[in-house]
Coordinates of C-alpha atoms and ligand atoms in Angstrom, one line a residue:
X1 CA -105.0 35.3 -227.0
X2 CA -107.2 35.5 -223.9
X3 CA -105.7 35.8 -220.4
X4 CA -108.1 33.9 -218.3
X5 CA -106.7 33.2 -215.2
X6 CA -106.1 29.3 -216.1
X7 CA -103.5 30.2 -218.5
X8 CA -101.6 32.1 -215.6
X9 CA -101.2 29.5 -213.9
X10 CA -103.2 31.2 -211.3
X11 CA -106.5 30.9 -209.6
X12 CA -109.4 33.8 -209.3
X13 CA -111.9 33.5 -206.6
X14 CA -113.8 36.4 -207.6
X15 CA -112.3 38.1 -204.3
X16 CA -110.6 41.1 -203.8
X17 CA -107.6 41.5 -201.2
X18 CA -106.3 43.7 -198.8
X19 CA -103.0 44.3 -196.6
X20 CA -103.7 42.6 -193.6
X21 CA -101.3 40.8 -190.9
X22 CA -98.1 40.7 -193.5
X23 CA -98.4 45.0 -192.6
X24 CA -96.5 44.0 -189.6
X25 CA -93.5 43.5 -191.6
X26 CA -90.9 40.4 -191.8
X27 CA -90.5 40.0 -188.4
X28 CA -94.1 38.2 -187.7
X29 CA -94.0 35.5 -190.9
X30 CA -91.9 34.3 -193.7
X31 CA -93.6 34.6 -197.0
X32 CA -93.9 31.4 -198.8
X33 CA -96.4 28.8 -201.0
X34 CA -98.3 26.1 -200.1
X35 CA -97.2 22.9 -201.7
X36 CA -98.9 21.1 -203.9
X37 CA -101.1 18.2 -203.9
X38 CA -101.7 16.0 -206.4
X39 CA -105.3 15.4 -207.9
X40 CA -107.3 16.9 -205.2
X41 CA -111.0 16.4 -204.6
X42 CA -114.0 17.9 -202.5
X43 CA -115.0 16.6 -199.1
X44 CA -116.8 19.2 -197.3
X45 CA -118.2 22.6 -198.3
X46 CA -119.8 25.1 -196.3
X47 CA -122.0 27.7 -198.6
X48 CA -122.8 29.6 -195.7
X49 CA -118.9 30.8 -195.3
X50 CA -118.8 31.0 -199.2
X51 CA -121.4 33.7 -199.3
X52 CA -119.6 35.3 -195.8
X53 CA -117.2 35.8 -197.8
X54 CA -118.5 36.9 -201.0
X55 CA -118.0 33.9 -203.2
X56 CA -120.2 33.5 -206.2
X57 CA -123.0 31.4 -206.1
X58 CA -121.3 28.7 -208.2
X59 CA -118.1 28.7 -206.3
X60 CA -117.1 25.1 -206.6
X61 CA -117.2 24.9 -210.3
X62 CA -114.2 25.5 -211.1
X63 CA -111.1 23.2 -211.0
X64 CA -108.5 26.1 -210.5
X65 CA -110.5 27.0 -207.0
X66 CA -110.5 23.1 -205.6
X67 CA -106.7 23.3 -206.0
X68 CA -106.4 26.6 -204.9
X69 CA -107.8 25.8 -201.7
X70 CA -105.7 22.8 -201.6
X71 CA -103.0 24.7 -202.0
X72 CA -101.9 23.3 -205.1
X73 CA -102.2 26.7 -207.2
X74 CA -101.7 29.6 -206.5
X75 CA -104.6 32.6 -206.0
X76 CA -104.5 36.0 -208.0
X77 CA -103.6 38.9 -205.6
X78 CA -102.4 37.3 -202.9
X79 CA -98.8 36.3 -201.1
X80 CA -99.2 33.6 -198.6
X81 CA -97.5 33.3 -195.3
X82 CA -96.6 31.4 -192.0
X83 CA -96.8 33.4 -189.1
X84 CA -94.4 32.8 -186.2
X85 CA -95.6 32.6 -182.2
X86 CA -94.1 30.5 -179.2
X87 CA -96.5 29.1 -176.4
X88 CA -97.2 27.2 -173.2
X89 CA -97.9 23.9 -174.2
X90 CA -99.6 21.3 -171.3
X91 CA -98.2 24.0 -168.9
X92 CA -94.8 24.1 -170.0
X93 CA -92.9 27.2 -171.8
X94 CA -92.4 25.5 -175.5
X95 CA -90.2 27.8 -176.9
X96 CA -90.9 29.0 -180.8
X97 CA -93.6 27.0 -182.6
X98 CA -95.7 29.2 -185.4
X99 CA -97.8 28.3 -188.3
X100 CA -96.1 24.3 -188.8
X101 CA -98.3 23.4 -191.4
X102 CA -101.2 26.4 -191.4
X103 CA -100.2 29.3 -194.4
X104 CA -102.7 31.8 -194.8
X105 CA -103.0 33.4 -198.0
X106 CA -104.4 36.3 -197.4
X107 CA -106.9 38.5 -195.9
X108 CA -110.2 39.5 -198.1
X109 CA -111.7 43.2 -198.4
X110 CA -114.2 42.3 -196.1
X111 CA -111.8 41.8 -193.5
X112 CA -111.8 38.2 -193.4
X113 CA -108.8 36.1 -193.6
X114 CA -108.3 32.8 -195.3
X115 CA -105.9 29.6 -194.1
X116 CA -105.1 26.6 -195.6
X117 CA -104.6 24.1 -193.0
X118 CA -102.2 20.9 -194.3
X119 CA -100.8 22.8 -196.8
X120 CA -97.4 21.9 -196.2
X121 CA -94.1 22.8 -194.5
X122 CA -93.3 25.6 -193.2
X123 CA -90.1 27.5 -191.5
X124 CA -92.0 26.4 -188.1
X125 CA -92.8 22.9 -188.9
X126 CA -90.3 21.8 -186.3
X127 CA -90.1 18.6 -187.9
X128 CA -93.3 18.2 -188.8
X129 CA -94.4 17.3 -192.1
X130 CA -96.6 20.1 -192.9
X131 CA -99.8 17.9 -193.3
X132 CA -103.1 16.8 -192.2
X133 CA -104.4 13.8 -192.4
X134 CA -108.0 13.6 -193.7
X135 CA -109.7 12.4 -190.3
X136 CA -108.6 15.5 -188.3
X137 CA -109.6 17.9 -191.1
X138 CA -113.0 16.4 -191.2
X139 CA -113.6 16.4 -187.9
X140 CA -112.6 20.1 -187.7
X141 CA -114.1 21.1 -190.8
X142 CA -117.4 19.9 -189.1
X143 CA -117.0 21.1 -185.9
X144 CA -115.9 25.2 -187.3
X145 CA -119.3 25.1 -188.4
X146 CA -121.3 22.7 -185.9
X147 CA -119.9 25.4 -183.1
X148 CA -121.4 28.5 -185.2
X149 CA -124.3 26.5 -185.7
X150 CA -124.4 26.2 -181.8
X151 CA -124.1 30.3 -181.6
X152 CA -120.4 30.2 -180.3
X153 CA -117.4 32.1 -181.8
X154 CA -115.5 30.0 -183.6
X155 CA -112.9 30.1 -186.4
X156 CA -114.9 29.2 -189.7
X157 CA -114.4 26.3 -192.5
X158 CA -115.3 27.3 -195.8
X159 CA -113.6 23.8 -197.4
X160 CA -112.2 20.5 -196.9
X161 CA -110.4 18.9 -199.6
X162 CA -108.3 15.8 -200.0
X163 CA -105.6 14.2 -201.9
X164 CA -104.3 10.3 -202.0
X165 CA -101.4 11.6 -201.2
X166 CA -100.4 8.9 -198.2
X167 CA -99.4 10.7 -195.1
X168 CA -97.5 8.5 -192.0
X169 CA -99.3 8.7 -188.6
X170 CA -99.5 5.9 -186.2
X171 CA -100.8 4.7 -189.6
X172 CA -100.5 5.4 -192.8
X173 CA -103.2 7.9 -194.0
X174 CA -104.2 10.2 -196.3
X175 CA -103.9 14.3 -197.0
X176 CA -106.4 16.6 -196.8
X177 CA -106.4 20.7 -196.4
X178 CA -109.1 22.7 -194.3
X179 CA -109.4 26.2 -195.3
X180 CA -110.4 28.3 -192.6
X181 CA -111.5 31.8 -192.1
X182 CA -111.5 33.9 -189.3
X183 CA -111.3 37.6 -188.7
X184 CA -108.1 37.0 -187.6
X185 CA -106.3 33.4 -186.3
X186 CA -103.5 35.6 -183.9
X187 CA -103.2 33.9 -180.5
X188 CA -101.7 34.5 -177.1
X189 CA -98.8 32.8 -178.4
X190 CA -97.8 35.5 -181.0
X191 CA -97.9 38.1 -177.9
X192 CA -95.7 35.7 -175.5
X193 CA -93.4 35.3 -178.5
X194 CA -92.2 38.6 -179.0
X195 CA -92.6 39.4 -174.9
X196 CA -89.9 36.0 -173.9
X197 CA -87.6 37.5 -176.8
X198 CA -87.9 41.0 -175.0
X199 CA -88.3 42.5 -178.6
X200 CA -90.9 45.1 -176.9
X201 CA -91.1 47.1 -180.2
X202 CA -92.4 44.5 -181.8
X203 CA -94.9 43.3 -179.2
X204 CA -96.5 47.1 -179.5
X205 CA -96.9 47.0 -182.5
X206 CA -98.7 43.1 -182.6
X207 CA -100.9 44.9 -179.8
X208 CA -101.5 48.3 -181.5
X209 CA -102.7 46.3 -184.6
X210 CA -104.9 44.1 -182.5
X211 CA -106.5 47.2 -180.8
X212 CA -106.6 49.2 -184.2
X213 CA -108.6 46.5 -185.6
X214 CA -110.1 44.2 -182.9
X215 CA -110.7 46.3 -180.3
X216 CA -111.0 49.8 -180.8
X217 CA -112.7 51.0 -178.2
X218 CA -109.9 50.6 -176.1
X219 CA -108.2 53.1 -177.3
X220 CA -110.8 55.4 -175.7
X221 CA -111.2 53.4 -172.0
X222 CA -111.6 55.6 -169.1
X223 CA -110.6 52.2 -167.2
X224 CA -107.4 51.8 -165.9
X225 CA -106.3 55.5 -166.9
X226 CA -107.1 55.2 -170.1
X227 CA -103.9 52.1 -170.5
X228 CA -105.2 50.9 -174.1
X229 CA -103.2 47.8 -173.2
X230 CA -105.1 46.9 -170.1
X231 CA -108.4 47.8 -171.1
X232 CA -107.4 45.6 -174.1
X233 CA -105.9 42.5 -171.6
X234 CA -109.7 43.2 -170.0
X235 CA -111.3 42.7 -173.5
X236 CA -109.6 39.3 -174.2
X237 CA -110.3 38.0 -170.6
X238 CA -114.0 39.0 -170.8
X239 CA -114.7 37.5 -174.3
X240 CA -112.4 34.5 -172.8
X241 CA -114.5 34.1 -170.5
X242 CA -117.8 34.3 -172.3
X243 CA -116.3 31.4 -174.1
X244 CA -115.4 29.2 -171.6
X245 CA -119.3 29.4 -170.3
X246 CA -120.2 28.7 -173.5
X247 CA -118.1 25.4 -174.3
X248 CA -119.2 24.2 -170.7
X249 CA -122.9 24.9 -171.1
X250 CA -123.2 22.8 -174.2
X251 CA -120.8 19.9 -172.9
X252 CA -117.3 21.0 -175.5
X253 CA -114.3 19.5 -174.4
X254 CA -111.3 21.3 -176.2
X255 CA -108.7 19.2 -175.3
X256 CA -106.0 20.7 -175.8
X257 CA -105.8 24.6 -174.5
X258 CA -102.2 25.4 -175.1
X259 CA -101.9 29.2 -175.2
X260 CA -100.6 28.8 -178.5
X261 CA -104.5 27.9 -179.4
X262 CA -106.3 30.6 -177.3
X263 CA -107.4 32.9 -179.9
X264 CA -107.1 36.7 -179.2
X265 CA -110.3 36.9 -180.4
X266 CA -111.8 35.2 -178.0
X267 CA -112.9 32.2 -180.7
X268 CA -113.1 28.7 -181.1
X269 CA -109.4 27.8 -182.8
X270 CA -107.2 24.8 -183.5
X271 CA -109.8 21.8 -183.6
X272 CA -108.1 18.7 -183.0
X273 CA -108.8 16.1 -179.6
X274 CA -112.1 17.7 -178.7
X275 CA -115.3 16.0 -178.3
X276 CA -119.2 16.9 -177.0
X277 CA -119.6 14.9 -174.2
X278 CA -122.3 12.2 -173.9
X279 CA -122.7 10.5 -170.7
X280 CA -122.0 13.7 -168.1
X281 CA -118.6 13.2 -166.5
X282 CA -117.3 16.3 -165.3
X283 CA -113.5 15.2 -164.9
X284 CA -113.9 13.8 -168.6
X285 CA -110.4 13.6 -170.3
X286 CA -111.1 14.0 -174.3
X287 CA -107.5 13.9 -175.4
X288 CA -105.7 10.7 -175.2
X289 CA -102.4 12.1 -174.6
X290 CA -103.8 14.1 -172.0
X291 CA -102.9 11.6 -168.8
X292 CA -102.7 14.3 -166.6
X293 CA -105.7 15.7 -167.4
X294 CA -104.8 19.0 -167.3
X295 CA -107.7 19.9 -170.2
X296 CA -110.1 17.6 -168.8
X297 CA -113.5 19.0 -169.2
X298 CA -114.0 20.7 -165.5
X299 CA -110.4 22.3 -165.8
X300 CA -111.2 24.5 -168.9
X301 CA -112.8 27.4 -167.0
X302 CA -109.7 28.0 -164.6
X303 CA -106.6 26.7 -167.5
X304 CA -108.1 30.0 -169.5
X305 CA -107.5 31.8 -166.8
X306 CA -104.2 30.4 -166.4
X307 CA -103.8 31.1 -170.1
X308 CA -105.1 34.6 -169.5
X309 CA -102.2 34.7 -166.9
X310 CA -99.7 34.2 -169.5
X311 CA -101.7 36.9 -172.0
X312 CA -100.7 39.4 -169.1
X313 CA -97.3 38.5 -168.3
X314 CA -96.9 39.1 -171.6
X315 CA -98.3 42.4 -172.4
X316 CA -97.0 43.3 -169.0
X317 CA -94.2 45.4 -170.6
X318 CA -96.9 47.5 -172.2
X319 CA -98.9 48.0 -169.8
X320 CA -96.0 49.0 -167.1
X321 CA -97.7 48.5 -163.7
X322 CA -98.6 44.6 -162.4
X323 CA -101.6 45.8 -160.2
X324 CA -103.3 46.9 -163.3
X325 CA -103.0 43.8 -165.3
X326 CA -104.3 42.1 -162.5
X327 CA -106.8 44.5 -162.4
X328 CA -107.7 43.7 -166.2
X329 CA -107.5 40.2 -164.9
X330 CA -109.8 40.1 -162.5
X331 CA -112.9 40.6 -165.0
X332 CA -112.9 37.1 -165.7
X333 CA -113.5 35.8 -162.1
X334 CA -116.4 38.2 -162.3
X335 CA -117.8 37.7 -166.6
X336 CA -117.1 33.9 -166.6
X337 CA -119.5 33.2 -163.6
X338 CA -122.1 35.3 -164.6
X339 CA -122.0 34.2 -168.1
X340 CA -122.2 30.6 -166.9
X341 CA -125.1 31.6 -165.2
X342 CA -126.8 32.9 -167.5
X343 CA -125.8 29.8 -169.9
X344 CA -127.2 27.4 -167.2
X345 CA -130.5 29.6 -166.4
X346 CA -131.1 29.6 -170.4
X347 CA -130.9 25.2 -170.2
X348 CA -133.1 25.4 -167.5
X349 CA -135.7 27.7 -169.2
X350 CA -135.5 30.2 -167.0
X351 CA -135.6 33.8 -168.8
X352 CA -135.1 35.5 -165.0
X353 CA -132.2 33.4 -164.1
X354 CA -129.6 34.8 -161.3
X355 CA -127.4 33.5 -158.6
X356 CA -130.4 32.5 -156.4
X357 CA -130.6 29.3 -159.2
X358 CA -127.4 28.2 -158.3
X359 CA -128.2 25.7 -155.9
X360 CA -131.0 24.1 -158.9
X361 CA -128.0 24.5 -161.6
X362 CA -125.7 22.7 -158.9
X363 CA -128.3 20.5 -158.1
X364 CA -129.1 18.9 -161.7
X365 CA -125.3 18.4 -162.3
X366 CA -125.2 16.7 -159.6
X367 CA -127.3 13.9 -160.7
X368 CA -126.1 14.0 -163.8
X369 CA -123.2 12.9 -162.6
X370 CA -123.9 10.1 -160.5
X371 CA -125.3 8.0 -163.7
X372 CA -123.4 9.6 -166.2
X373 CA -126.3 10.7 -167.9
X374 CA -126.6 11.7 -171.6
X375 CA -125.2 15.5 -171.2
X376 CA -127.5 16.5 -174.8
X377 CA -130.4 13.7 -174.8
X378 CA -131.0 15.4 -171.3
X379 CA -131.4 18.9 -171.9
X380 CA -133.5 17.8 -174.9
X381 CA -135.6 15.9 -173.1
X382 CA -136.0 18.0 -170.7
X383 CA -137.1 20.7 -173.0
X384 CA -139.6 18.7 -174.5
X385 CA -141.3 17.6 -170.4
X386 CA -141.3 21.5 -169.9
X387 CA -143.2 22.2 -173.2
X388 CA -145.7 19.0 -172.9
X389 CA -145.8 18.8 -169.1
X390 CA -144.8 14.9 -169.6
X391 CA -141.5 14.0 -167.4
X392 CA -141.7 10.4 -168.0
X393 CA -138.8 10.4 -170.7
X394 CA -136.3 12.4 -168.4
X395 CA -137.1 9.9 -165.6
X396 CA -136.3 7.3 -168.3
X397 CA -132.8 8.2 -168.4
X398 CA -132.2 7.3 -164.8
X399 CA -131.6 3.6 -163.5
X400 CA -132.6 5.2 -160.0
X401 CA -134.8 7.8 -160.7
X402 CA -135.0 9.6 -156.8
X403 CA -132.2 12.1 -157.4
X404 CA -133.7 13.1 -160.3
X405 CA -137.7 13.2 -159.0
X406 CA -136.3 15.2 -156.0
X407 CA -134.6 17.5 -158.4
X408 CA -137.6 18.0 -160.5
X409 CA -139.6 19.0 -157.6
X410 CA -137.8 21.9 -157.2
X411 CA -137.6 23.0 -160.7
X412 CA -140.7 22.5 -161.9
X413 CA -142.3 24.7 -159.2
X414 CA -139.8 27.6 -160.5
X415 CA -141.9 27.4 -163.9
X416 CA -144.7 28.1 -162.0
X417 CA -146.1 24.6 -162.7
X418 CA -145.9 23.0 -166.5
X419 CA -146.7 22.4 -169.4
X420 CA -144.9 25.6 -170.2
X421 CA -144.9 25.6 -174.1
X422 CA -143.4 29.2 -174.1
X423 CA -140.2 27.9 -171.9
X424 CA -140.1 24.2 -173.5
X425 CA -139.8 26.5 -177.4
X426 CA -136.9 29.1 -175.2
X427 CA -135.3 25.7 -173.9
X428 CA -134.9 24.1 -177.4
X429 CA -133.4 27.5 -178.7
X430 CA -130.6 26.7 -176.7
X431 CA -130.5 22.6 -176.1
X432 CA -128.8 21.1 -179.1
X433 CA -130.9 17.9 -181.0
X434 CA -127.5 17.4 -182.4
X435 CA -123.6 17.5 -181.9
X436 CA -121.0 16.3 -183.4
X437 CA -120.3 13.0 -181.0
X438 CA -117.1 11.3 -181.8
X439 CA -118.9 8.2 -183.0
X440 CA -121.0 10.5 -185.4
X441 CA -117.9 12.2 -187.2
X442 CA -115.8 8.8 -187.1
X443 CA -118.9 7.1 -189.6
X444 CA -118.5 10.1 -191.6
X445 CA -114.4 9.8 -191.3
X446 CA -114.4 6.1 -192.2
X447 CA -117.4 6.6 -195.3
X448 CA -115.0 9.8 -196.6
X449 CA -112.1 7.2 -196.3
X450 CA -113.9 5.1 -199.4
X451 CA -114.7 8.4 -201.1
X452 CA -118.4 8.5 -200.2
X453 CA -118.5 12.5 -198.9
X454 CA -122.6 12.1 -197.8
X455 CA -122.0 11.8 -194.3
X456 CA -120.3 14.7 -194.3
X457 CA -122.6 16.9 -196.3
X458 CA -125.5 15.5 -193.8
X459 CA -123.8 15.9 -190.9
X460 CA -123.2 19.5 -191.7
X461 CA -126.4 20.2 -192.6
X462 CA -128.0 19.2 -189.1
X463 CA -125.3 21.1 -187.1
X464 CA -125.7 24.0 -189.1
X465 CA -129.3 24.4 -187.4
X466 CA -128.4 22.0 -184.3
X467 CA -131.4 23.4 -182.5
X468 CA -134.2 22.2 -185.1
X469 CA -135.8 19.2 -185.4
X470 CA -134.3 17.4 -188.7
X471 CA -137.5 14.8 -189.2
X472 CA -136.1 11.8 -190.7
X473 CA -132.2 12.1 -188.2
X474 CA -133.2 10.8 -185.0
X475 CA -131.0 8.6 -185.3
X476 CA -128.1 11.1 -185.7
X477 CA -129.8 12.1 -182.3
X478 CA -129.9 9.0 -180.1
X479 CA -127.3 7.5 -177.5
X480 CA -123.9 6.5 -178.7
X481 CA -122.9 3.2 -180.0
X482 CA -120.8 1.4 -177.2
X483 CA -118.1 1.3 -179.5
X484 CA -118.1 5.2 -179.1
X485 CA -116.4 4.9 -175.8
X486 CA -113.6 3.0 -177.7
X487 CA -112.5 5.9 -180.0
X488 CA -109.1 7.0 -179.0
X489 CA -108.6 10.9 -179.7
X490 CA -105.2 12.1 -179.4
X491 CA -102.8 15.0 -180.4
X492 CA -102.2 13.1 -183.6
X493 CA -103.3 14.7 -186.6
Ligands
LIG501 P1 -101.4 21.7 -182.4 O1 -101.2 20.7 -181.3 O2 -102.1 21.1 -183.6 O3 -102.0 23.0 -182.0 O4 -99.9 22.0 -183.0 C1 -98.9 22.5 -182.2 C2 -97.7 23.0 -183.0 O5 -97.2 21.9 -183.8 C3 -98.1 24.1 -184.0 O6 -97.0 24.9 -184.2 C4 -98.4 23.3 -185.3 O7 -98.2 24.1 -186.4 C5 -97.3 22.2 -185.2 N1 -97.7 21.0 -186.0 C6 -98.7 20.1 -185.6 N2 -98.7 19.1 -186.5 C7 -97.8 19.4 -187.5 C8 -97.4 18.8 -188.7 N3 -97.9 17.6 -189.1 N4 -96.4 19.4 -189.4 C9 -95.8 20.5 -189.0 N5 -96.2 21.2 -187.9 C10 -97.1 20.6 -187.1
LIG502 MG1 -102.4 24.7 -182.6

């Protein structure tokens, strides 16, 4: 009698496990299993994650993974669990929310860890009903790996997978399950958990296991006396902000930056209202039940700090004195400037950029602005004028084209005169061909409704390598649809 995994009852990815957050003890999660759903199929795959984390090369073969990863069997060697955290949600103290519908099942040997998105309720489901409906899970399957692609830290997607399984939105809709990896998915939330209970014990020993693992060097700081906990508060803020430059650099709206999806890490998490813009509107307001705008796109930079202000009220009873966490603060008025900076100076070409560009970097958003211009057709374009010398197609993007020739005479002189084909190659390292528009990922969406998976696979495989060319997918490139301005993207998912 054999005893292949199959006849366990149990799946075998071919990984091997190790203690990871569950070393905390009871008091972070409640152990539990994913619930089943019925006849589950593939929708998205990413090989690159699959060989991040080890997979075999014929991964998807087997029917025992594709429900595994639904979460409708369960994996060798591992105990899955919900994780529990409280937040600040739209400004607002939320009390206890936690993992509603995530359960992770584990972390690998290669220090990765694995979530199943949609895989049903939990102890923190408030409610909820544990699920995901198969537009959301596309849209952040696509974007986990469209933002890597892009060069920014991000929470992974190795999977999406679906089920017919009807689930009830404004709609009624269908299942699906993202499985995401991440070094680790704890968020400022977990810390402000612990912190509003006053259960400090606990909130060391979250932090100490951050540190340990994340962040080791700050055990060593010569900073702030050597206070692990504020050189650590320094850490977050810094990578925080290296973030925030990035998302506004390439034109990512998150939408919806509670501190319950600020990752500790400093990464990309919780994909659910966010969009690229198109037409440049700095006050953009992605999520529909946003009407405050309080995440609208020019409000990121300062809500992380805000969020950043909650990280340190938080670890405040660790680190014992208020002038040093507002010391550990501070780095991010200093990091998220100069990162943005350096973000903006790379757009422009410029391999010598500094604070003396501002006015040019100030200048060109300005007249992007007034007509709304394509945020990712222009820094395209204008990577292609700089590399062939021919501005005609950025002027073509203007109805009035003044602010824009008045602009142009003062950057092209900084380039010493063009064509520049070394700066044009630089500027289309870092100026996107594609993103994943909201129109782009609904045709996708609505072809994945009728069980045709292409658009997904395609769409992938242009915002893995966003920066190349892609002959044959202008089209993936070009202006949005009107109807693109009519897609309503709210908390709903
Ligand atoms: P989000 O806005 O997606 O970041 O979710 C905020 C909180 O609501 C988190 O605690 C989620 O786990 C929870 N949540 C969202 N949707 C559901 C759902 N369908 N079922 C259970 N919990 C959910
Ligand atoms: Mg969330």
């Amino acid at each position: 009698m054999s005893l292949l995994a199959e006849d366990l009852d149990l799946a075998d990815l071919g990984l091997r496990w190790k203690p990871g957050f569950t070393t905390l003890g009871p008091a972070f999660f409640t152990a539990l299993r994913p619930t089943p759903l019925p006849a589950p199929y593939w929708v998205g795959h990413s090989d690159a994650v699959a060989r991040m984390l080890g997979l075999p090369a014929d991964w998807r073969q087997s029917d025992s993974t594709l429900a595994a990863l639904t979460g409708s069997l369960p994996i060798a060697g591992t105990q899955p669990y919900a994780t529990v955290y409280s937040g600040h949600q739209f400004g607002v103290w939320a009390g206890q929310l936690g993992d509603g519908r995530a359960i992770a099942i584990g972390e690998t040997e290669g220090g990765l860890e694995i979530q199943l998105k949609g895989a049903g309720r939990t102890p923190y489901s408030r409610g909820g009903d544990g699920r995901a409906v198969l537009r959301s899970s596309i849209r952040e399957f696509l974007c986990s790996e469209a933002m890597h692609g892009l060069g920014i830290p991000t929470t992974r997607a190795l999977s999406v997978t679906g089920s017919d399984q009807p689930v009830r939105r404004e709609t009624l809709e269908t299942a699906a399950v993202v499985a995401r990896v991440a070094p680790s998915f704890i968020r400022f939330g977990h810390f402000e958990h612990f912190a509003a209970a006053d259960r400090i014990d606990e909130l060391r020993a979250l932090a100490d296991h951050v540190i340990d693992r994340h962040y080791p060097a700050c055990r060593h700081t010569e900073r702030f006396g050597g206070n692990a906990y504020a050189a650590f508060l320094e850490a977050v803020s810094e990578r925080t902000a290296a973030l925030l430059a990035r998302w506004q650099a390439v034109g990512f709206c998150h939408g919806v930056m509670n501190t319950d999806n600020m990752s500790i890490l400093g990464l990309t998490i919780d994909y659910g209202p966010f969009q690229f813009l198109d037409g440049f509107d700095p006050a953009h307001i992605c999520n529909h039940s946003d009407t405050q705008g309080r995440y609208a796109f020019n409000q990121q930079p300062n809500v992380a700090y805000w969020n950043l202000f909650c990280l340190a009220q938080a670890l405040l009873p660790l680190i014992g004195d208020q002038e040093l966490a507002i010391a550990a603060l501070a780095s991010y008025k200093t990091v998220f400037p100069r990162e943005f900076d350096a973000r903006m100076g790379a757009k422009l070409g410029l391999s010598d950029a500094g604070e003396a560009d501002r006015p040019l970097v100030d200048g060109v958003l300005r007249v992007l602005a007034a007509e709304r211009t394509d945020w990712t057709i222009f820094w395209r374009r204008l990577s292609e004028a700089v590399a062939t010398g021919d501005l005609q197609p950025v002027r073509d993007l203007f109805i009035d084209p003044a602010g824009i020739d008045a602009w142009l005479a003062t950057f092209t002189p900084r380039h010493g005169g063009l064509p520049s084909a070394a700066a044009g190659a630089a500027m289309r390292a870092v100026n996107p061909k594609f993103v994943l528009r909201n129109h782009l990922g609904q045709q996708a969406i609505e072809a994945a409704a009728s069980k045709d998976f292409s658009g997904v696979a395609t769409l992938l495989k242009l915002l893995e390598t966003p920066f190349e060319e892609h002959a044959g997918h202008d089209a993936h490139a070009g202006f949005p649809p009107d109807w693109a301005s009519t897609i309503e993207i709210s908390c709903s998912s």
